[in-house]
PDB file of C-alpha atoms in Angstrom:
ATOM      1  CA  MET A  22      17.374 -40.230 -26.173  1.00 59.00           C
ATOM      2  CA  ALA A  23      19.189 -39.542 -29.418  1.00 71.00           C
ATOM      3  CA  ALA A  24      17.302 -39.994 -32.681  1.00 72.00           C
ATOM      4  CA  ALA A  25      20.340 -41.765 -34.132  1.00 76.00           C
ATOM      5  CA  MET A  26      19.888 -44.575 -31.600  1.00 81.00           C
ATOM      6  CA  ILE A  27      16.326 -45.388 -32.769  1.00 82.00           C
ATOM      7  CA  ASP A  28      15.960 -48.249 -35.239  1.00 87.00           C
ATOM      8  CA  ASP A  29      12.502 -47.314 -36.555  1.00 88.00           C
ATOM      9  CA  PRO A  30      12.872 -44.674 -39.326  1.00 85.00           C
ATOM     10  CA  CYS A  31       9.391 -43.250 -38.627  1.00 86.00           C
ATOM     11  CA  GLN A  32      10.259 -42.695 -34.958  1.00 86.00           C
ATOM     12  CA  ARG A  33      13.567 -41.069 -35.978  1.00 82.00           C
ATOM     13  CA  MET A  34      11.694 -38.714 -38.311  1.00 83.00           C
ATOM     14  CA  LEU A  35       9.186 -37.911 -35.558  1.00 83.00           C
ATOM     15  CA  MET A  36      11.973 -37.053 -33.107  1.00 79.00           C
ATOM     16  CA  MET A  37      13.745 -34.864 -35.669  1.00 76.00           C
ATOM     17  CA  ALA A  38      10.510 -33.035 -36.534  1.00 77.00           C
ATOM     18  CA  ALA A  39       9.776 -32.429 -32.842  1.00 78.00           C
ATOM     19  CA  PHE A  40      13.283 -31.030 -32.392  1.00 72.00           C
ATOM     20  CA  ALA A  41      12.953 -28.778 -35.448  1.00 70.00           C
ATOM     21  CA  ILE A  42       9.676 -27.187 -34.322  1.00 69.00           C
ATOM     22  CA  SER A  43      10.551 -26.969 -30.620  1.00 67.00           C
ATOM     23  CA  SER A  44      12.320 -23.627 -31.117  1.00 62.00           C
ATOM     24  CA  TYR A  45       9.004 -22.020 -32.069  1.00 55.00           C
ATOM     25  CA  SER A  46       7.346 -22.911 -28.763  1.00 54.00           C
ATOM     26  CA  SER A  47       9.177 -20.200 -26.818  1.00 57.00           C
ATOM     27  CA  SER A  48       8.342 -17.531 -29.398  1.00 53.00           C
ATOM     28  CA  TYR A  49       4.574 -18.052 -28.988  1.00 52.00           C
ATOM     29  CA  TYR A  50       4.358 -16.046 -25.762  1.00 55.00           C
ATOM     30  CA  ARG A  51       7.381 -13.832 -26.394  1.00 54.00           C
ATOM     31  CA  VAL A  52       6.193 -11.988 -29.477  1.00 53.00           C
ATOM     32  CA  GLY A  53       2.446 -12.599 -29.561  1.00 53.00           C
ATOM     33  CA  HIS A  54       2.107 -15.082 -32.425  1.00 50.00           C
ATOM     34  CA  LYS A  55       4.655 -13.338 -34.675  1.00 52.00           C
ATOM     35  CA  PRO A  56       7.919 -15.013 -35.720  1.00 54.00           C
ATOM     36  CA  PHE A  57      11.180 -13.312 -34.800  1.00 58.00           C
ATOM     37  CA  ASN A  58      12.028 -10.961 -37.672  1.00 65.00           C
ATOM     38  CA  PRO A  59      14.226  -8.174 -36.279  1.00 68.00           C
ATOM     39  CA  LEU A  60      14.847  -4.800 -37.864  1.00 75.00           C
ATOM     40  CA  LEU A  61      18.351  -3.761 -38.817  1.00 78.00           C
ATOM     41  CA  GLY A  62      20.213  -2.817 -35.629  1.00 81.00           C
ATOM     42  CA  GLU A  63      17.575  -4.342 -33.359  1.00 82.00           C
ATOM     43  CA  THR A  64      18.936  -6.341 -30.445  1.00 84.00           C
ATOM     44  CA  TYR A  65      17.513  -9.252 -28.489  1.00 84.00           C
ATOM     45  CA  GLU A  66      18.754 -10.042 -25.001  1.00 88.00           C
ATOM     46  CA  CYS A  67      17.921 -13.070 -22.897  1.00 87.00           C
ATOM     47  CA  VAL A  68      19.384 -13.208 -19.394  1.00 90.00           C
ATOM     48  CA  ARG A  69      18.520 -16.315 -17.399  1.00 90.00           C
ATOM     49  CA  ASP A  70      20.124 -16.014 -13.988  1.00 91.00           C
ATOM     50  CA  ASP A  71      18.245 -19.146 -12.909  1.00 91.00           C
ATOM     51  CA  LYS A  72      19.914 -21.096 -15.734  1.00 85.00           C
ATOM     52  CA  GLY A  73      23.231 -19.252 -15.480  1.00 89.00           C
ATOM     53  CA  PHE A  74      23.505 -17.900 -19.001  1.00 89.00           C
ATOM     54  CA  ARG A  75      23.118 -14.740 -21.069  1.00 91.00           C
ATOM     55  CA  PHE A  76      22.510 -14.272 -24.796  1.00 90.00           C
ATOM     56  CA  VAL A  77      22.677 -11.053 -26.823  1.00 88.00           C
ATOM     57  CA  GLY A  78      21.953 -10.918 -30.550  1.00 86.00           C
ATOM     58  CA  GLU A  79      21.860  -8.056 -33.043  1.00 86.00           C
ATOM     59  CA  GLN A  80      20.581  -7.927 -36.603  1.00 82.00           C
ATOM     60  CA  VAL A  81      23.560  -6.533 -38.528  1.00 84.00           C
ATOM     61  CA  SER A  82      22.319  -6.969 -42.097  1.00 82.00           C
ATOM     62  CA  HIS A  83      18.882  -7.372 -43.605  1.00 75.00           C
ATOM     63  CA  HIS A  84      19.839  -8.502 -47.131  1.00 77.00           C
ATOM     64  CA  PRO A  85      21.310 -11.023 -46.678  1.00 76.00           C
ATOM     65  CA  PRO A  86      19.846 -11.573 -43.195  1.00 75.00           C
ATOM     66  CA  ILE A  87      22.782 -11.749 -40.786  1.00 79.00           C
ATOM     67  CA  THR A  88      22.665 -11.828 -36.998  1.00 81.00           C
ATOM     68  CA  ALA A  89      25.705 -11.481 -34.757  1.00 86.00           C
ATOM     69  CA  CYS A  90      25.462 -12.970 -31.287  1.00 85.00           C
ATOM     70  CA  HIS A  91      27.252 -13.501 -28.006  1.00 89.00           C
ATOM     71  CA  ALA A  92      26.344 -16.073 -25.364  1.00 89.00           C
ATOM     72  CA  ASP A  93      28.119 -16.818 -22.122  1.00 91.00           C
ATOM     73  CA  SER A  94      27.882 -18.733 -18.877  1.00 89.00           C
ATOM     74  CA  LYS A  95      30.357 -19.784 -16.231  1.00 87.00           C
ATOM     75  CA  ASN A  96      31.362 -22.728 -18.461  1.00 84.00           C
ATOM     76  CA  TYR A  97      31.700 -21.123 -21.896  1.00 85.00           C
ATOM     77  CA  VAL A  98      31.774 -17.993 -24.038  1.00 88.00           C
ATOM     78  CA  PHE A  99      30.369 -18.140 -27.567  1.00 86.00           C
ATOM     79  CA  TRP A 100      30.725 -15.474 -30.253  1.00 85.00           C
ATOM     80  CA  GLN A 101      29.279 -15.694 -33.720  1.00 79.00           C
ATOM     81  CA  GLY A 102      29.783 -13.052 -36.328  1.00 73.00           C
ATOM     82  CA  TYR A 103      29.828 -12.686 -40.050  1.00 67.00           C
ATOM     83  CA  PHE A 104      32.583 -11.115 -42.066  1.00 59.00           C
ATOM     84  CA  ARG A 105      32.305 -10.481 -45.768  1.00 61.00           C
ATOM     85  CA  PHE A 106      35.354  -9.535 -47.777  1.00 58.00           C
ATOM     86  CA  PHE A 107      35.456  -8.194 -51.305  1.00 62.00           C
ATOM     87  CA  LEU A 108      38.629  -8.368 -53.345  1.00 63.00           C
ATOM     88  CA  VAL A 109      39.159  -6.132 -56.312  1.00 71.00           C
ATOM     89  CA  PHE A 110      41.962  -6.868 -58.729  1.00 73.00           C
ATOM     90  CA  SER A 111      43.097  -4.090 -60.987  1.00 74.00           C
ATOM     91  CA  HIS A 112      45.629  -4.037 -63.723  1.00 72.00           C
ATOM     92  CA  PRO A 113      48.443  -1.500 -63.104  1.00 66.00           C
TER      93      PRO A 113
END
């Protein structure tokens, strides 16, 4: 059920809060009570053959914190990266 379809604002807030904290449930057993805070160059790989997908992420910058990732399955391929450009103008 989508939170947007609920008329009661308290129930909508409850559903949104449950969604927001649900990502932490899988990290409880994965890292032993420590949130995911990778080192620069550290990679994380999750291959779920039973679910038919694969995810690979790498911490590419610490300040600012930037993670590049790739996820794929038989139905999609997803890439996410971060590019930062600096322009310098000089007077001839």
